Structure formats: C-alpha cells, structure tokens
Amino acid sequence: MKKYIAILSLALLAAVGMTSCSDKNEVDTITRTDFTNFFANVQNVSNGVDACYSNVGYSVLLNYSKLTADVTITGLRLPDGTQYPTMTLTNMPWNIDATGRKVINGTNVSPSMPGFANVPLIGSFRMTIFDRILTSDNGQAVYSPGICVKMLIDSRYSVTSSFSPQQVFGTTTSKSDTDGSVFSTKATWYQVKFNADTRRLTIVMNNARFAQNMTRGFNIELRDMPVTFNGTSMEFDVAAITPYIGDTPFEQFPITDLKGKFDMAKGLEMEFDCTPRTMPGKFEVEVETSFSIVAPDDEL
C-alpha cells in the first residue's frame, strides 16, 4: 500500500451500501460487510490460559435508519478446543464516534445459535471499524479498514480479534545523541503483521529515515517479535533486534531497547534506539501512528 486516500463518510457509505432493504410502508438503509480471515486471541480470565486462532469471520449488518447492528460470527473457538457454530448477535446499538469510527456495542447479548444447546451469554461486545481506502503502488484503490473486536463470553473468556496485515500512518521522530538535533517525518509508514500460529509480530517500516542527511529511505522489517495481549493491544519489549531489508539482515543498523504496542483499535506506538555503524552516535526514535492520520502527498 502506498498512501491514504480518504475516510468513507456516513453519507457515502449510505449511498454505496452493499445491501438496501425497503418496501412500500417502511424504508431502512442497511449495509452489509463481510470480514474474513481474522485472528482471535481467546483467554480464560480465571486461569490465564489462552489460545490464538485464525479463520474467524464477521458479517456486519448496519441499519442506518434504526442505528442497530447485527453481527454474525463464524469460526470462534475456546482455549480448550470447543468450537462454536455460527452465532448472530442482533439489535445492538451503534454510532460513529468523534474520530470517525463506527462503534458497535452490546451488553448481555444472547446470540442466535439454532440447534446449539449451550448458548453462551456475551456479557460485553464492542466492534470498532475505521473505514479507509488506500491506494496500492499500481494506483488501485483498496478497502483497508482498521477493525478491532473485543468481547467477554460467559464472564469467563475474553476475546480480542482483528486481521493482518494492517497499515498505519503517523509521525516518526528521531533525536541524535551527538548534537541533540531532532528529525521528524510523516513519510515513514508502517505495516503490522501478526502470525496467529507463532504469536509473533512483524513491523515493516516503509521509507524509514532517521536523519536529515539520509538521502533515501529504507524499507526495514522488524521480524518475529513475541507479544502479549493486553486489552485491545499487542505489546512487545525486545532488548535487541537485527532489522532486515528484504531477506538480508541489515546489521549496519542495529536496534536496541525496542518497546511499544499495536492497539488494534487505535494504532501503533513504539520507541527504540538505533546506532548506525555508518554514522556517528545513536538515534532515539519515537513512532506515533493512528488509523485516522492522513499522510500528506508531499511526504510520500
């Protein structure tokens, strides 16, 4: 992905909604969006045992007339291997918050699960959707929302769910410990990749620069970092890591004291030290990104 084009507005979404339902007596504007290939971290809150699964899906019906939402969930499992059949949560309220995210909230929802005897109680459900269209390198527009799902099942299982990879934009600031100079750019953007099987996180820093005299940016990968789940975030803390450019270890730019979090509802925050062997001194780098930040044209 190359750049951020737009945040889809409520009016536009209503106009291009996937499904429109109406009759002579009543007209409701309804959209349907299917999200597939999500992962889910499911934790037993009583003993801390958790598991990560792939192939979780969500089908979201948003009623713009009544401001209600139906969410159908497939592929959800528990840490003991128990697999739920398709479940549908209905008539949950939703709105658009101050950041432009769609927010679906449900409390004590009994899902529809035909033929399933032990229907769980969804004590809390929250789904945030930040609609975005990104432009690929070949100029193609791609729907690439920021999405996070958080729910509590039977007061026992905490579920955090999203998809991979995701793109975020923001500000990268580096400070030189040799002369105290500070360099800031919005030209660096980030791709966050999570592997549910290994529970490892890879962050790609696209067009990374740490100083004004760096004549070009590098696409740097920070590979296979272990994470812990905390709320809607994946947190990481790595003492030292060798970045990659393509498949080549970039040992000239060792990175230390890397720590941060990817909040699946908000964006990526991290900080690290970089001590280039081709330049004097050390750079202290801070990264602040958000799903809502637009990268200026002249920065890309």
CSV table of N, CA and C in Angstrom, one decimal, residues 48-118:
chain,number,residue,atom,x,y,z
A,48,GLY,N,-5.8,-17.6,33.1
A,48,GLY,CA,-4.9,-17.0,32.2
A,48,GLY,C,-4.5,-17.9,31.0
A,49,VAL,N,-5.1,-19.1,30.8
A,49,VAL,CA,-4.8,-19.9,29.7
A,49,VAL,C,-5.4,-19.3,28.4
A,50,ASP,N,-4.7,-19.2,27.4
A,50,ASP,CA,-5.2,-18.6,26.2
A,50,ASP,C,-4.8,-19.3,24.9
A,51,ALA,N,-5.4,-19.0,23.8
A,51,ALA,CA,-5.1,-19.6,22.5
A,51,ALA,C,-5.3,-18.6,21.4
A,52,CYS,N,-4.6,-18.7,20.3
A,52,CYS,CA,-4.8,-17.8,19.2
A,52,CYS,C,-5.3,-18.7,18.0
A,53,TYR,N,-6.3,-18.2,17.3
A,53,TYR,CA,-6.9,-18.9,16.2
A,53,TYR,C,-7.0,-18.0,15.0
A,54,SER,N,-6.9,-18.7,13.8
A,54,SER,CA,-7.2,-18.0,12.6
A,54,SER,C,-8.5,-18.4,12.0
A,55,ASN,N,-8.9,-17.8,10.9
A,55,ASN,CA,-10.1,-18.1,10.2
A,55,ASN,C,-11.4,-17.8,10.9
A,56,VAL,N,-11.3,-16.7,11.7
A,56,VAL,CA,-12.6,-16.2,12.3
A,56,VAL,C,-13.2,-15.2,11.4
A,57,GLY,N,-14.5,-15.2,11.2
A,57,GLY,CA,-15.2,-14.3,10.3
A,57,GLY,C,-16.3,-13.5,11.0
A,58,TYR,N,-16.6,-12.3,10.4
A,58,TYR,CA,-17.7,-11.5,10.9
A,58,TYR,C,-18.4,-10.9,9.7
A,59,SER,N,-19.7,-11.0,9.8
A,59,SER,CA,-20.6,-10.4,8.8
A,59,SER,C,-21.4,-9.4,9.6
A,60,VAL,N,-21.3,-8.1,9.1
A,60,VAL,CA,-21.9,-7.0,9.8
A,60,VAL,C,-23.0,-6.3,9.0
A,61,LEU,N,-24.2,-6.3,9.6
A,61,LEU,CA,-25.3,-5.6,9.1
A,61,LEU,C,-25.5,-4.3,9.9
A,62,LEU,N,-25.5,-3.2,9.2
A,62,LEU,CA,-25.7,-1.9,9.9
A,62,LEU,C,-27.0,-1.3,9.4
A,63,ASN,N,-27.9,-1.0,10.3
A,63,ASN,CA,-29.1,-0.3,9.9
A,63,ASN,C,-28.9,1.1,10.2
A,64,TYR,N,-28.9,2.0,9.2
A,64,TYR,CA,-28.6,3.4,9.3
A,64,TYR,C,-29.9,4.1,9.8
A,65,SER,N,-31.0,3.5,9.5
A,65,SER,CA,-32.3,4.1,9.9
A,65,SER,C,-32.6,4.0,11.4
A,66,LYS,N,-32.3,2.8,11.9
A,66,LYS,CA,-32.6,2.5,13.3
A,66,LYS,C,-31.4,2.5,14.2
A,67,LEU,N,-30.2,2.7,13.6
A,67,LEU,CA,-28.9,2.7,14.3
A,67,LEU,C,-28.8,1.4,15.1
A,68,THR,N,-29.1,0.3,14.5
A,68,THR,CA,-28.9,-1.0,15.1
A,68,THR,C,-28.0,-1.9,14.3
A,69,ALA,N,-27.3,-2.8,14.9
A,69,ALA,CA,-26.4,-3.7,14.1
A,69,ALA,C,-26.6,-5.2,14.5
A,70,ASP,N,-26.5,-6.0,13.5
A,70,ASP,CA,-26.4,-7.5,13.6
A,70,ASP,C,-25.0,-7.9,13.2
A,71,VAL,N,-24.4,-8.8,14.0
A,71,VAL,CA,-23.1,-9.3,13.7
A,71,VAL,C,-23.1,-10.8,13.8
A,72,THR,N,-22.8,-11.5,12.7
A,72,THR,CA,-22.7,-12.9,12.6
A,72,THR,C,-21.2,-13.3,12.7
A,73,ILE,N,-20.9,-14.2,13.6
A,73,ILE,CA,-19.6,-14.6,13.9
A,73,ILE,C,-19.4,-16.1,13.5
A,74,THR,N,-18.3,-16.4,12.8
A,74,THR,CA,-18.0,-17.8,12.5
A,74,THR,C,-16.6,-18.1,12.9
A,75,GLY,N,-16.4,-19.4,13.2
A,75,GLY,CA,-15.0,-19.9,13.5
A,75,GLY,C,-14.5,-19.6,14.9
A,76,LEU,N,-15.3,-19.2,15.8
A,76,LEU,CA,-14.8,-18.8,17.1
A,76,LEU,C,-14.7,-20.1,18.0
A,77,ARG,N,-13.5,-20.2,18.6
A,77,ARG,CA,-13.2,-21.3,19.5
A,77,ARG,C,-12.7,-20.9,20.9
A,78,LEU,N,-12.7,-21.8,21.8
A,78,LEU,CA,-12.2,-21.6,23.1
A,78,LEU,C,-10.9,-22.2,23.3
A,79,PRO,N,-10.1,-21.8,24.4
A,79,PRO,CA,-8.8,-22.4,24.6
A,79,PRO,C,-8.8,-23.9,24.7
A,80,ASP,N,-9.9,-24.5,25.2
A,80,ASP,CA,-9.9,-26.0,25.3
A,80,ASP,C,-10.3,-26.7,24.0
A,81,GLY,N,-10.4,-25.9,23.0
A,81,GLY,CA,-10.7,-26.5,21.6
A,81,GLY,C,-12.2,-26.5,21.3
A,82,THR,N,-13.1,-26.2,22.2
A,82,THR,CA,-14.5,-26.1,21.9
A,82,THR,C,-14.8,-25.1,20.8
A,83,GLN,N,-15.5,-25.5,19.8
A,83,GLN,CA,-15.8,-24.7,18.7
A,83,GLN,C,-17.2,-24.3,18.6
A,84,TYR,N,-17.5,-23.0,18.6
A,84,TYR,CA,-18.9,-22.6,18.5
A,84,TYR,C,-19.4,-22.7,17.0
A,85,PRO,N,-20.6,-23.0,16.8
A,85,PRO,CA,-21.2,-22.9,15.5
A,85,PRO,C,-21.4,-21.4,15.2
A,86,THR,N,-22.0,-21.1,14.0
A,86,THR,CA,-22.2,-19.7,13.6
A,86,THR,C,-23.2,-19.1,14.7
A,87,MET,N,-22.8,-17.9,15.1
A,87,MET,CA,-23.7,-17.2,16.1
A,87,MET,C,-24.0,-15.8,15.6
A,88,THR,N,-25.2,-15.3,15.9
A,88,THR,CA,-25.6,-14.0,15.4
A,88,THR,C,-26.0,-13.2,16.6
A,89,LEU,N,-25.4,-12.0,16.8
A,89,LEU,CA,-25.8,-11.0,17.8
A,89,LEU,C,-26.6,-10.0,17.1
A,90,THR,N,-27.9,-9.7,17.6
A,90,THR,CA,-28.8,-8.9,16.9
A,90,THR,C,-29.2,-7.6,17.7
A,91,ASN,N,-29.6,-6.6,17.0
A,91,ASN,CA,-30.2,-5.4,17.6
A,91,ASN,C,-29.3,-4.7,18.6
A,92,MET,N,-28.0,-4.7,18.3
A,92,MET,CA,-27.1,-3.9,19.1
A,92,MET,C,-27.0,-2.5,18.6
A,93,PRO,N,-26.9,-1.5,19.5
A,93,PRO,CA,-26.8,-0.1,19.1
A,93,PRO,C,-25.4,0.2,18.5
A,94,TRP,N,-25.3,1.1,17.6
A,94,TRP,CA,-24.1,1.5,17.0
A,94,TRP,C,-24.1,3.0,16.7
A,95,ASN,N,-22.9,3.6,16.6
A,95,ASN,CA,-22.8,5.0,16.3
A,95,ASN,C,-21.5,5.3,15.6
A,96,ILE,N,-21.3,6.6,15.3
A,96,ILE,CA,-20.0,7.0,14.8
A,96,ILE,C,-19.4,8.0,15.8
A,97,ASP,N,-18.2,7.7,16.3
A,97,ASP,CA,-17.7,8.5,17.4
A,97,ASP,C,-16.9,9.7,16.8
A,98,ALA,N,-16.3,10.4,17.7
A,98,ALA,CA,-15.6,11.7,17.3
A,98,ALA,C,-14.5,11.5,16.4
A,99,THR,N,-13.9,10.3,16.4
A,99,THR,CA,-12.7,10.0,15.5
A,99,THR,C,-13.2,9.5,14.1
A,100,GLY,N,-14.5,9.3,13.9
A,100,GLY,CA,-14.9,8.8,12.7
A,100,GLY,C,-15.1,7.3,12.6
A,101,ARG,N,-14.9,6.6,13.7
A,101,ARG,CA,-15.0,5.2,13.8
A,101,ARG,C,-16.5,4.8,14.0
A,102,LYS,N,-16.9,3.7,13.3
A,102,LYS,CA,-18.2,3.1,13.7
A,102,LYS,C,-17.9,2.2,14.9
A,103,VAL,N,-18.8,2.4,15.9
A,103,VAL,CA,-18.7,1.6,17.1
A,103,VAL,C,-20.0,0.9,17.4
A,104,ILE,N,-19.8,-0.5,17.5
A,104,ILE,CA,-21.0,-1.3,17.8
A,104,ILE,C,-20.8,-1.8,19.3
A,105,ASN,N,-21.8,-1.6,20.1
A,105,ASN,CA,-21.7,-2.0,21.5
A,105,ASN,C,-22.9,-2.9,21.8
A,106,GLY,N,-22.6,-4.0,22.6
A,106,GLY,CA,-23.7,-4.8,23.1
A,106,GLY,C,-23.4,-5.3,24.5
A,107,THR,N,-24.5,-5.4,25.3
A,107,THR,CA,-24.3,-5.8,26.7
A,107,THR,C,-25.3,-6.9,27.0
A,108,ASN,N,-24.8,-8.0,27.5
A,108,ASN,CA,-25.6,-9.2,27.9
A,108,ASN,C,-26.5,-9.7,26.7
A,109,VAL,N,-25.8,-10.0,25.7
A,109,VAL,CA,-26.5,-10.4,24.4
A,109,VAL,C,-26.5,-11.9,24.4
A,110,SER,N,-27.7,-12.5,24.1
A,110,SER,CA,-27.8,-13.9,23.9
A,110,SER,C,-27.8,-14.2,22.4
A,111,PRO,N,-26.8,-14.7,21.8
A,111,PRO,CA,-26.7,-14.9,20.4
A,111,PRO,C,-27.7,-15.9,19.9
A,112,SER,N,-28.1,-15.8,18.6
A,112,SER,CA,-28.9,-16.8,18.0
A,112,SER,C,-28.0,-17.9,17.5
A,113,MET,N,-28.2,-19.2,17.9
A,113,MET,CA,-27.4,-20.3,17.5
A,113,MET,C,-28.3,-21.5,17.4
A,114,PRO,N,-29.0,-21.6,16.3
A,114,PRO,CA,-30.0,-22.7,16.1
A,114,PRO,C,-29.4,-24.0,16.2
A,115,GLY,N,-30.0,-24.9,17.0
A,115,GLY,CA,-29.6,-26.3,17.2
A,115,GLY,C,-28.5,-26.4,18.2
A,116,PHE,N,-28.0,-25.4,18.8
A,116,PHE,CA,-26.9,-25.5,19.8
A,116,PHE,C,-27.5,-25.3,21.2
A,117,ALA,N,-27.2,-26.3,22.1
A,117,ALA,CA,-27.9,-26.3,23.4
A,117,ALA,C,-27.3,-25.3,24.4
A,118,ASN,N,-26.0,-25.2,24.4
A,118,ASN,CA,-25.3,-24.4,25.4
A,118,ASN,C,-25.0,-23.0,24.9
